[in-house]
Coordinates of C-alpha atoms and ligand atoms in Angstrom, one line a residue:
M768 CA 31.0 35.1 2.3
L769 CA 28.5 34.8 4.9
S770 CA 24.3 36.3 4.0
T771 CA 22.9 39.5 4.8
M772 CA 19.6 37.8 5.5
Q773 CA 18.2 37.9 9.1
D774 CA 18.0 34.8 10.8
V775 CA 15.1 34.7 12.3
P776 CA 14.0 31.2 14.4
L777 CA 11.2 29.1 12.6
L778 CA 9.1 28.6 16.1
I779 CA 5.9 26.9 16.1
S780 CA 4.8 30.3 18.0
R781 CA 5.2 32.7 14.7
I782 CA 2.6 30.3 12.8
L783 CA 0.2 30.9 15.7
A784 CA 1.1 34.6 16.0
H785 CA 0.9 35.0 12.4
G786 CA -2.4 32.6 12.2
S787 CA -4.5 34.4 15.0
S788 CA -4.0 37.3 13.9
I789 CA -3.9 37.4 10.6
H790 CA -6.2 35.0 10.0
G791 CA -7.8 36.2 13.3
T792 CA -12.1 35.4 11.9
S793 CA -10.9 32.3 10.5
L794 CA -12.7 29.1 12.8
V795 CA -11.9 26.5 14.3
T796 CA -15.0 24.3 14.5
T797 CA -16.0 21.5 16.8
W798 CA -18.8 19.0 16.1
T799 CA -20.5 18.1 19.2
G800 CA -23.3 15.4 18.1
E801 CA -26.2 17.5 18.4
G802 CA -27.2 20.9 18.5
E803 CA -25.0 23.8 17.3
P804 CA -21.6 22.9 16.4
A805 CA -19.0 25.2 19.0
R806 CA -17.0 27.4 16.8
R807 CA -14.1 29.5 17.9
S808 CA -12.1 31.6 16.1
Y809 CA -8.3 31.8 15.4
A810 CA -7.7 34.6 17.6
E811 CA -9.3 33.3 20.2
I812 CA -7.5 29.8 20.0
G813 CA -4.3 32.5 20.0
A814 CA -6.0 33.9 23.3
R815 CA -6.8 31.0 25.0
S816 CA -3.1 29.2 24.0
A817 CA -1.9 31.6 25.9
Q818 CA -4.0 30.8 28.6
L819 CA -3.4 27.4 28.6
A820 CA 0.6 27.7 28.5
H821 CA 0.4 30.5 31.7
A822 CA -1.6 27.5 33.3
L823 CA 0.8 25.1 32.4
R824 CA 3.5 26.9 34.1
E825 CA 2.2 29.2 36.6
D826 CA -0.2 25.9 38.1
L827 CA 1.4 22.7 36.7
G828 CA 5.4 23.9 36.5
V829 CA 6.1 22.8 33.3
E830 CA 9.3 23.5 32.7
G831 CA 11.9 23.5 30.2
D832 CA 10.9 20.8 27.8
D833 CA 8.7 18.7 29.9
R834 CA 6.6 16.3 28.2
V835 CA 2.8 17.5 28.0
A836 CA 0.9 14.9 26.4
T837 CA -2.4 15.4 24.7
L838 CA -5.4 11.9 25.0
M839 CA -7.5 14.1 23.1
W840 CA -10.2 13.6 19.5
N841 CA -9.9 16.4 17.3
N842 CA -11.2 19.8 18.3
A843 CA -10.4 23.2 19.2
E844 CA -8.8 22.4 22.6
H845 CA -6.6 20.0 20.9
V846 CA -5.8 22.4 18.9
E847 CA -4.9 25.0 21.5
A848 CA -2.7 22.9 23.3
Y849 CA -0.6 22.0 19.3
F850 CA 0.1 25.8 20.2
A851 CA 0.5 26.5 23.5
I852 CA 2.9 23.4 24.2
P853 CA 5.9 24.0 22.4
S854 CA 5.4 27.8 22.0
M855 CA 6.3 27.9 25.6
G856 CA 9.5 25.2 25.0
A857 CA 7.8 22.4 25.8
V858 CA 7.2 19.2 23.9
L859 CA 3.4 18.1 22.5
H860 CA 3.2 14.5 23.0
T861 CA -0.1 13.0 21.2
L862 CA -1.1 10.1 22.9
N863 CA -3.0 7.5 20.2
L864 CA -6.1 6.6 21.7
R865 CA -6.9 3.7 20.3
L866 CA -3.6 1.4 21.1
P867 CA -4.0 -1.1 23.3
A868 CA -3.1 -0.3 26.8
E869 CA -0.1 -1.6 27.4
Q870 CA 1.6 0.2 24.3
L871 CA -0.1 3.5 25.5
I872 CA 1.6 3.4 29.5
W873 CA 4.9 1.6 27.8
I874 CA 5.3 5.3 25.0
A875 CA 4.1 7.7 28.0
N876 CA 7.0 6.3 30.5
H877 CA 9.1 6.3 27.4
A878 CA 8.4 9.5 26.4
A879 CA 8.4 10.7 30.6
D880 CA 5.3 12.5 30.0
R881 CA 4.4 15.0 32.8
V882 CA 0.9 16.1 31.9
V883 CA -1.9 14.5 30.1
I884 CA -4.7 16.5 29.0
V885 CA -7.6 14.5 28.5
N886 CA -10.9 15.0 26.9
G887 CA -13.5 14.0 29.3
S888 CA -14.7 11.0 26.9
L889 CA -11.7 9.6 27.4
L890 CA -11.5 9.3 30.9
P891 CA -13.1 5.5 31.1
L892 CA -10.0 5.0 28.7
L893 CA -7.1 6.9 31.1
A894 CA -8.0 6.0 34.2
P895 CA -6.8 2.4 34.4
L896 CA -3.8 3.2 32.9
L897 CA -3.0 6.1 35.0
P898 CA -1.7 3.8 38.1
H899 CA 0.4 2.3 35.9
L900 CA 2.2 5.9 33.9
T901 CA 5.2 6.7 36.4
S902 CA 5.8 10.4 35.1
V903 CA 2.2 12.2 35.0
E904 CA 1.8 14.1 37.7
H905 CA -1.5 16.6 36.6
V906 CA -4.3 15.7 34.5
V907 CA -6.5 18.2 33.0
V908 CA -9.6 17.1 32.0
S909 CA -11.4 18.9 29.2
G910 CA -14.7 18.3 27.8
P911 CA -17.9 16.8 29.6
G912 CA -17.3 13.4 31.0
D913 CA -17.3 11.7 34.4
R914 CA -14.4 12.7 36.7
S915 CA -15.8 10.3 39.5
L916 CA -13.5 8.0 37.3
L917 CA -10.5 9.5 38.5
G918 CA -11.7 9.1 42.3
G919 CA -8.0 8.1 43.8
A920 CA -5.5 8.6 41.2
S921 CA -2.0 9.9 42.7
A922 CA -1.7 12.7 40.4
R923 CA -3.4 16.2 40.2
V924 CA -6.6 16.6 38.3
H925 CA -7.3 19.5 37.0
E926 CA -10.3 21.5 35.0
Y927 CA -9.3 22.7 32.1
E928 CA -11.5 25.9 31.7
E929 CA -11.0 26.5 35.3
L930 CA -7.2 26.6 34.8
L931 CA -7.7 28.8 31.3
A932 CA -10.3 31.6 33.2
G933 CA -8.6 34.8 34.1
K934 CA -5.3 33.8 32.8
P935 CA -3.6 36.9 30.8
T936 CA -4.7 36.5 26.6
A937 CA -0.9 37.1 25.7
Y938 CA 2.3 35.4 26.3
E939 CA 5.7 35.9 26.0
W940 CA 7.0 33.2 23.9
P941 CA 10.2 32.6 24.0
E942 CA 12.8 32.7 21.5
L943 CA 14.1 29.0 21.0
D944 CA 16.4 27.5 19.4
E945 CA 14.4 26.3 15.8
R946 CA 15.9 23.0 16.5
S947 CA 14.7 21.9 19.4
A948 CA 11.7 19.8 20.1
A949 CA 8.3 20.6 19.1
A950 CA 6.5 17.8 19.5
M951 CA 6.7 14.1 19.3
C952 CA 4.7 11.7 18.0
Y953 CA 5.3 7.2 18.0
T954 CA 5.2 5.7 15.1
S955 CA 1.7 3.1 15.3
G956 CA 3.7 -0.1 15.2
T957 CA 1.8 -1.5 12.4
T958 CA 4.8 -3.9 11.4
G959 CA 6.7 -3.6 14.1
D960 CA 7.4 -1.8 18.0
P961 CA 6.4 2.1 18.4
K962 CA 9.0 3.5 18.7
G963 CA 9.5 7.8 19.0
V964 CA 10.2 10.7 16.7
V965 CA 10.3 14.2 17.7
Y966 CA 9.7 16.5 15.3
S967 CA 11.6 20.1 15.6
H968 CA 9.9 23.3 15.1
R969 CA 11.9 24.1 12.4
S970 CA 10.5 20.7 11.0
I971 CA 7.2 21.8 11.7
Y972 CA 7.6 25.1 10.2
L973 CA 8.5 23.5 6.7
H974 CA 6.3 21.3 6.7
S975 CA 3.6 23.1 7.0
M976 CA 4.7 25.7 4.2
Q977 CA 5.1 22.3 1.8
V978 CA 1.7 21.0 3.2
N979 CA 0.3 24.5 1.6
L980 CA 1.9 24.8 -1.8
T981 CA -0.4 24.6 -5.0
Q982 CA 1.4 21.1 -5.7
S983 CA 0.7 19.9 -2.5
M984 CA -2.5 20.8 -0.7
G985 CA -3.1 24.1 -2.0
L986 CA -5.4 24.9 0.1
T987 CA -6.7 29.3 1.1
D988 CA -8.6 31.2 3.9
Q989 CA -11.7 30.4 1.5
D990 CA -11.7 27.3 2.3
T991 CA -12.5 24.7 5.2
S992 CA -11.0 21.6 5.5
L993 CA -12.7 18.8 7.5
V994 CA -9.4 17.0 9.9
V995 CA -11.2 13.7 9.8
V996 CA -7.4 12.3 10.2
P997 CA -6.2 12.3 14.1
Q998 CA -4.2 15.0 15.6
F999 CA -2.5 11.3 17.5
H1000 CA -1.4 10.4 13.9
V1001 CA 1.2 12.4 12.4
N1002 CA 0.0 16.2 13.6
A1003 CA -2.9 14.9 11.8
W1004 CA -0.8 15.3 8.5
G1005 CA 0.1 18.9 9.3
L1006 CA -2.9 20.7 8.4
P1007 CA -3.5 22.3 12.1
H1008 CA -0.1 23.9 11.8
A1009 CA -0.5 24.7 8.0
T1010 CA -4.2 26.4 8.5
F1011 CA -3.0 28.7 11.0
M1012 CA -0.2 29.8 8.0
T1013 CA -3.2 30.2 5.5
G1014 CA -6.2 31.2 7.5
V1015 CA -7.8 27.5 6.2
S1016 CA -11.0 27.4 8.3
M1017 CA -10.5 23.8 10.0
L1018 CA -14.2 21.7 11.0
M1019 CA -13.0 19.1 14.0
P1020 CA -14.9 16.2 14.5
D1021 CA -14.2 15.1 17.7
R1022 CA -15.1 11.6 18.6
F1023 CA -17.7 11.4 15.9
L1024 CA -16.0 9.3 13.3
Q1025 CA -18.7 7.1 11.9
P1026 CA -20.2 7.6 8.4
V1027 CA -23.2 9.0 9.5
P1028 CA -22.3 12.1 11.8
L1029 CA -19.9 12.6 9.3
A1030 CA -21.8 12.9 6.2
Q1031 CA -23.9 14.5 8.7
M1032 CA -21.2 17.3 8.8
I1033 CA -20.6 17.1 5.4
E1034 CA -24.1 18.5 4.4
Q1035 CA -23.9 20.8 7.6
E1036 CA -20.6 22.9 7.2
R1037 CA -20.1 22.0 3.8
P1038 CA -16.2 21.7 3.9
T1039 CA -14.2 22.2 1.0
H1040 CA -11.2 19.7 1.8
A1041 CA -10.9 16.8 4.1
A1042 CA -8.3 14.0 4.7
A1043 CA -8.2 10.8 5.9
V1044 CA -7.3 7.2 5.4
P1045 CA -9.0 4.9 2.9
T1046 CA -11.0 3.6 5.3
I1047 CA -13.3 6.4 6.4
W1048 CA -13.7 7.0 3.0
Q1049 CA -14.6 3.6 2.1
G1050 CA -17.5 3.7 5.3
L1051 CA -18.4 7.3 4.2
L1052 CA -18.8 5.4 0.6
A1053 CA -21.0 2.8 1.6
E1054 CA -23.4 5.8 3.6
L1055 CA -23.5 7.9 1.0
G1056 CA -25.1 4.9 -1.2
A1057 CA -27.6 4.3 1.4
H1058 CA -28.6 7.6 1.5
S1059 CA -28.3 10.5 0.0
R1060 CA -26.5 13.7 1.0
D1061 CA -25.5 16.9 -0.6
V1062 CA -21.3 16.6 -0.5
S1063 CA -21.0 18.7 -3.2
S1064 CA -19.2 21.4 -1.1
L1065 CA -16.2 18.9 -1.3
G1066 CA -14.0 19.3 -4.3
Q1067 CA -11.0 17.8 -2.4
V1068 CA -10.0 15.0 -0.5
T1069 CA -6.3 14.0 0.9
I1070 CA -6.1 10.3 1.0
G1071 CA -3.1 8.8 2.2
G1072 CA -1.9 6.8 5.1
A1073 CA -2.5 3.6 3.2
A1074 CA -2.8 3.2 -0.6
C1075 CA -5.8 4.5 -2.1
P1076 CA -7.6 2.3 -4.4
P1077 CA -8.1 3.0 -7.5
S1078 CA -11.8 1.8 -7.3
L1079 CA -12.6 4.0 -4.4
M1080 CA -10.5 7.0 -6.3
E1081 CA -13.2 6.7 -9.2
A1082 CA -16.1 6.4 -6.6
F1083 CA -15.3 9.8 -5.6
D1084 CA -14.5 11.7 -8.8
K1085 CA -17.8 10.4 -10.1
L1086 CA -19.4 12.1 -6.8
G1087 CA -17.6 15.4 -7.9
M1088 CA -14.9 14.9 -4.8
R1089 CA -11.6 14.7 -6.2
V1090 CA -9.4 12.8 -4.6
C1091 CA -5.3 13.6 -4.0
H1092 CA -3.6 10.7 -3.0
A1093 CA -0.2 11.4 -1.0
W1094 CA 2.4 8.9 0.8
G1095 CA 3.8 9.5 4.0
M1096 CA 5.0 8.5 7.5
T1097 CA 5.5 9.5 11.1
E1098 CA 9.1 9.8 9.9
T1099 CA 8.3 11.6 7.0
S1100 CA 6.2 14.6 9.5
P1101 CA 4.2 12.9 7.0
L1102 CA 4.2 15.0 3.6
G1103 CA 6.4 12.3 1.3
T1104 CA 4.6 12.7 -1.8
V1105 CA 1.5 13.8 -3.6
A1106 CA -0.3 12.6 -6.7
R1107 CA -0.4 15.8 -8.4
P1108 CA -0.9 14.6 -12.2
P1109 CA 1.8 17.1 -14.0
A1110 CA 0.5 19.4 -16.7
H1111 CA 1.1 17.6 -20.1
A1112 CA -1.1 14.7 -18.4
V1113 CA -4.3 16.5 -18.0
G1114 CA -7.4 16.0 -19.7
T1115 CA -6.0 13.3 -21.2
E1116 CA -6.6 9.6 -20.1
E1117 CA -2.7 9.1 -18.1
E1118 CA -3.8 11.5 -15.2
F1119 CA -5.9 8.9 -14.0
T1120 CA -3.0 6.7 -13.7
Y1121 CA -1.1 9.4 -12.8
R1122 CA -3.6 9.9 -10.1
T1123 CA -3.6 6.9 -8.7
T1124 CA 0.5 6.6 -7.9
Q1125 CA 1.8 7.1 -4.3
G1126 CA 3.1 10.6 -6.6
R1127 CA 6.1 13.1 -6.7
F1128 CA 8.5 14.2 -4.4
P1129 CA 8.3 17.5 -3.8
A1130 CA 11.3 20.0 -3.5
G1131 CA 12.7 19.1 -0.3
V1132 CA 12.3 15.3 -0.3
E1133 CA 15.3 13.6 -1.8
A1134 CA 14.4 10.4 -2.7
R1135 CA 16.9 6.8 -4.3
L1136 CA 15.9 3.2 -4.5
T1137 CA 18.0 0.5 -2.9
G1138 CA 18.2 -2.9 -4.1
P1139 CA 18.3 -6.2 -2.2
G1140 CA 22.4 -5.9 -2.7
G1141 CA 22.6 -2.6 -1.4
E1142 CA 22.6 -1.1 -4.8
R1143 CA 21.5 2.2 -6.5
L1144 CA 18.2 1.5 -8.9
P1145 CA 17.3 3.7 -11.5
W1146 CA 14.5 5.7 -11.9
D1147 CA 13.1 4.0 -14.8
G1148 CA 9.3 3.3 -13.5
E1149 CA 10.2 -0.7 -13.6
S1150 CA 13.1 -1.5 -11.1
A1151 CA 11.9 -2.1 -7.9
G1152 CA 14.0 -1.5 -4.6
E1153 CA 13.4 -0.1 -1.2
L1154 CA 12.2 3.8 -0.6
E1155 CA 14.8 5.6 0.7
V1156 CA 14.3 9.6 1.9
R1157 CA 16.4 12.4 3.3
G1158 CA 15.0 16.1 4.0
P1159 CA 14.8 19.2 6.2
W1160 CA 11.3 17.4 7.8
I1161 CA 12.7 13.6 7.7
A1162 CA 13.6 11.5 11.0
G1163 CA 17.4 10.6 11.3
A1164 CA 16.6 9.1 14.4
Y1165 CA 14.3 7.8 17.1
Y1166 CA 14.1 9.0 20.5
G1167 CA 16.2 7.3 23.5
G1168 CA 14.6 8.0 25.9
E1169 CA 15.0 10.3 29.1
G1170 CA 18.9 10.5 29.0
A1171 CA 19.6 7.9 26.4
E1172 CA 21.2 8.9 23.0
V1173 CA 19.0 8.7 20.1
L1174 CA 18.8 5.5 18.1
R1175 CA 19.4 4.6 15.0
P1176 CA 18.5 0.9 14.1
A1177 CA 20.6 0.0 10.5
D1178 CA 17.2 -0.9 9.6
K1179 CA 15.7 2.3 9.7
F1180 CA 18.6 4.7 8.6
S1181 CA 21.5 4.0 6.5
E1182 CA 25.0 4.7 7.3
D1183 CA 25.0 7.9 5.2
G1184 CA 21.7 8.9 7.1
W1185 CA 18.8 8.5 4.7
L1186 CA 15.9 6.9 6.3
K1187 CA 14.9 3.4 5.0
T1188 CA 11.4 3.5 4.6
G1189 CA 10.6 -0.1 4.9
D1190 CA 8.5 0.7 1.6
V1191 CA 9.2 -1.1 -1.6
G1192 CA 8.7 0.6 -5.0
T1193 CA 9.4 1.9 -8.5
I1194 CA 10.4 5.6 -9.3
S1195 CA 9.3 6.8 -13.1
A1196 CA 11.8 9.1 -15.1
D1197 CA 9.4 11.8 -14.3
G1198 CA 9.8 10.8 -10.1
Y1199 CA 6.3 9.5 -9.7
L1200 CA 6.6 7.0 -6.8
T1201 CA 4.5 4.2 -7.0
L1202 CA 4.6 1.7 -4.2
T1203 CA 3.9 -1.7 -4.8
D1204 CA 4.4 -3.0 -1.0
R1205 CA 5.7 -2.5 2.3
A1206 CA 9.0 -4.5 2.8
K1207 CA 7.1 -6.8 5.3
D1208 CA 4.0 -7.5 3.2
V1209 CA 5.1 -8.1 0.1
I1210 CA 4.6 -12.1 -0.8
K1211 CA 7.6 -14.3 -2.3
S1212 CA 6.9 -16.6 -4.0
G1213 CA 9.8 -19.1 -5.9
G1214 CA 12.7 -15.7 -5.7
E1215 CA 9.4 -13.1 -7.4
W1216 CA 7.6 -11.1 -6.0
I1217 CA 3.9 -10.1 -5.9
S1218 CA 2.2 -7.1 -4.6
S1219 CA 0.0 -7.2 -2.4
V1220 CA -1.3 -4.3 -3.0
E1221 CA -2.2 -4.8 -6.4
L1222 CA -3.9 -7.7 -5.5
E1223 CA -6.3 -6.3 -3.4
N1224 CA -7.0 -3.0 -5.6
A1225 CA -7.8 -5.5 -8.6
L1226 CA -10.4 -7.6 -5.9
M1227 CA -11.6 -4.4 -4.6
A1228 CA -12.5 -2.8 -8.0
H1229 CA -15.0 -5.9 -7.7
P1230 CA -19.1 -4.6 -7.4
D1231 CA -19.5 -7.1 -4.7
V1232 CA -15.9 -6.7 -2.9
S1233 CA -16.6 -4.4 -0.2
E1234 CA -12.7 -5.0 1.1
A1235 CA -10.2 -7.4 0.6
A1236 CA -6.7 -7.6 1.4
V1237 CA -4.1 -10.4 0.4
V1238 CA -1.3 -11.5 3.2
A1239 CA 1.8 -13.7 2.3
V1240 CA 1.0 -17.7 3.6
P1241 CA 3.9 -20.3 3.9
D1242 CA 4.1 -23.1 0.9
D1243 CA 5.8 -26.1 0.5
R1244 CA 7.0 -25.2 -2.6
W1245 CA 6.6 -21.9 -3.5
G1246 CA 8.3 -20.6 -0.1
E1247 CA 4.9 -17.8 0.0
R1248 CA 2.1 -17.3 -1.5
P1249 CA -0.8 -14.8 -1.0
L1250 CA -4.0 -15.6 0.6
A1251 CA -7.0 -13.4 -0.6
T1252 CA -9.2 -12.7 2.1
V1253 CA -12.5 -10.3 1.2
V1254 CA -15.3 -9.1 3.0
L1255 CA -18.5 -9.6 0.2
K1256 CA -21.4 -6.8 -0.1
E1257 CA -24.8 -7.6 1.3
G1258 CA -26.5 -10.1 -1.1
S1259 CA -23.2 -10.8 -3.3
T1260 CA -23.3 -14.3 -5.0
A1261 CA -20.2 -14.0 -6.5
D1262 CA -17.7 -16.9 -5.2
F1263 CA -13.5 -17.5 -5.4
T1264 CA -14.0 -19.0 -9.2
A1265 CA -15.4 -15.6 -10.4
L1266 CA -13.5 -13.7 -8.4
R1267 CA -10.3 -15.3 -9.7
S1268 CA -11.1 -15.1 -12.7
F1269 CA -11.7 -10.9 -12.5
L1270 CA -9.0 -10.5 -11.4
A1271 CA -7.2 -12.4 -14.5
E1272 CA -9.2 -11.1 -17.1
E1273 CA -10.0 -7.7 -15.9
G1274 CA -7.2 -6.4 -13.0
G1275 CA -4.4 -7.9 -15.5
I1276 CA -3.0 -9.8 -12.4
A1277 CA -0.4 -12.4 -14.1
K1278 CA -1.0 -16.4 -13.8
W1279 CA 1.2 -17.3 -11.7
Q1280 CA 0.6 -14.0 -9.1
L1281 CA -3.3 -15.2 -8.7
P1282 CA -4.1 -16.4 -5.1
E1283 CA -5.3 -20.0 -4.8
R1284 CA -6.3 -19.5 -1.4
W1285 CA -9.8 -17.6 -0.4
T1286 CA -11.5 -17.0 2.3
V1287 CA -14.7 -14.3 3.2
I1288 CA -14.1 -12.6 6.3
E1289 CA -16.3 -9.9 8.3
S1290 CA -14.4 -7.6 7.8
V1291 CA -10.7 -6.6 7.4
P1292 CA -8.8 -6.1 10.5
K1293 CA -7.7 -2.4 10.9
T1294 CA -4.7 -1.0 13.4
S1295 CA -5.0 1.6 15.8
V1296 CA -5.0 4.6 12.7
G1297 CA -7.0 2.6 10.6
K1298 CA -5.2 1.2 8.1
F1299 CA -5.3 -2.9 7.9
D1300 CA -3.8 -4.8 10.7
K1301 CA -2.2 -7.9 8.0
K1302 CA -0.3 -9.2 11.4
V1303 CA -4.0 -10.5 12.7
L1304 CA -5.0 -12.2 9.5
R1305 CA -1.3 -13.7 9.2
R1306 CA -1.7 -14.8 12.6
Q1307 CA -5.5 -15.9 12.5
Y1308 CA -4.4 -17.8 9.4
A1309 CA -1.2 -19.6 11.7
E1310 CA -3.9 -20.7 14.2
G1311 CA -5.9 -22.2 11.5
E1312 CA -8.8 -19.5 13.0
L1313 CA -9.7 -19.1 9.1
D1314 CA -11.7 -21.0 6.9
I1315 CA -9.8 -21.1 3.8
T1316 CA -11.0 -23.3 0.3
R1317 CA -8.1 -24.0 -1.9
L1318 CA -8.7 -23.5 -6.3
Ligands
ADP136 P1 2.5 2.8 10.7 O1 3.7 2.3 10.3 O2 2.2 2.0 11.4 O3 1.4 2.0 9.9 P2 2.3 5.2 9.5 O4 1.6 6.4 9.8 O5 4.1 6.0 10.3 O6 2.6 3.9 11.0 O7 2.3 4.1 8.7 C1 3.6 5.0 7.5 C2 3.5 3.9 6.0 O8 1.8 3.6 6.0 C3 4.3 3.6 5.0 O9 5.4 3.5 5.2 C4 3.5 3.0 4.2 O10 3.9 1.8 4.0 C5 2.4 3.5 4.6 N1 1.7 4.2 3.6 C6 1.3 5.4 4.2 N2 0.7 6.4 2.9 C7 0.3 5.7 1.8 C8 0.0 5.6 0.1 N3 -0.3 6.7 -0.1 N4 0.1 4.1 -0.4 C9 0.9 2.9 0.8 N5 1.0 3.1 1.6 C10 0.8 4.2 1.8

């Protein structure tokens, strides 16, 4: 029997229409560094998205599933691009502005981007790449910046505001197939080459609803979200789409991502929610320690993208900013798990432990653990294996390139179509995921696994340690052993012996897991999205660039 329900495609244009009418007075506020921030209502964003779509179609000839790339910070214009491009049927491709030049060129050519919308402040980055971007015909520049850098470019250069001026403020958005491509994002390549993930209208729509659930971020139109996570990092974790569904206002930091302006923004604009990777919050914490600021508005902070050290969570809790830990990947849109404690644990000692896990799977994400021999492992909180997931907002393949089939590499997708996450961990009987490592970062010592993340968390709980990264290094006897690289706080007197004892006594680390190789570094190298870049540390060790002490 067929259902009797209407079949209305789940389209981004519907999210836009809803946000810009029902929540027309909600705001996107963009930080400008000096003077008043720029404020634009959702109604204005709706009108300007229509104008942008007209410009792309009528002036630039964007048609069908042409790729329109953005090389932009988080700001109102980037939100307009987020809605205009997919709603008209084209494909939004967010370029990660922190990637090395060769990777950016490779990615833009692989996606066959026809247009790049760029912030003026990023022209020094784009200009030298442009001659190598073989498919780009148009560059649209938004905001202040030196246009003369584009002199000699073969692509046509346009001004964002000039293109929009005078265009109609409504657009007849096409009734697309909800399964068609809406946006694409390449993985940031922390552990390998970038791979293109293509989100559909449907996957983004369903993911946005999930982000909005109380069990996830649970925000309402009374909230303002400080969206620090870049719009080029997995669609800013789905926030721009989710906020347009619920009318949550957005505070966008543009290029002002350093701890001082972030602290100023929070004090002045009083957001109630914020989202970013742990390294951003470590920086803010240090700033708040040095200069007191009123951050009391910030009730909830979503931390994900890398394991949130419990010490960071505790420090934030003390400042009244409650951390909610979440796990995800480019391939999972990204929301995969959220660490909201179960009802029975609230108010008990267990609550914090639950909050430090990666969290529970929402309806819509199915999970299983696979052991080294391909066997299914039980959800007992002890059996560790590779996490595999499936669901309507989980990738089932990678983009193969113009005219090519999609790619389903066997190390990323199981034969029955599940995504192999490359993350290793356990799942408790009540469905909480605890990641112990990335498969590629696990330290395999004498046939046993040591979790680099567990060692890092224990080290970062030491009052003298500001950051710590642990990587596997080759060892004649054990195969691999952990190398601890630590960043000490200014004026710290801790020595390695003391840190090692701390790990054993306070951190509860088993004796055989304690690192014997130690080094102090100035800062942990970071990837393009602010995660610890362990590839660099392993290389530095291999090339003898680190000054190692053996205990
Ligand atoms: P990249 O793979 O280049 O880092 P992604 O942003 O897609 O780009 O990263 C996804 C990976 O980040 C996950 O597979 C996982 O290893 C890690 N990750 C994300 N969130 C968490 C978290 N809360 N705890 C631990 N690891 C996390």
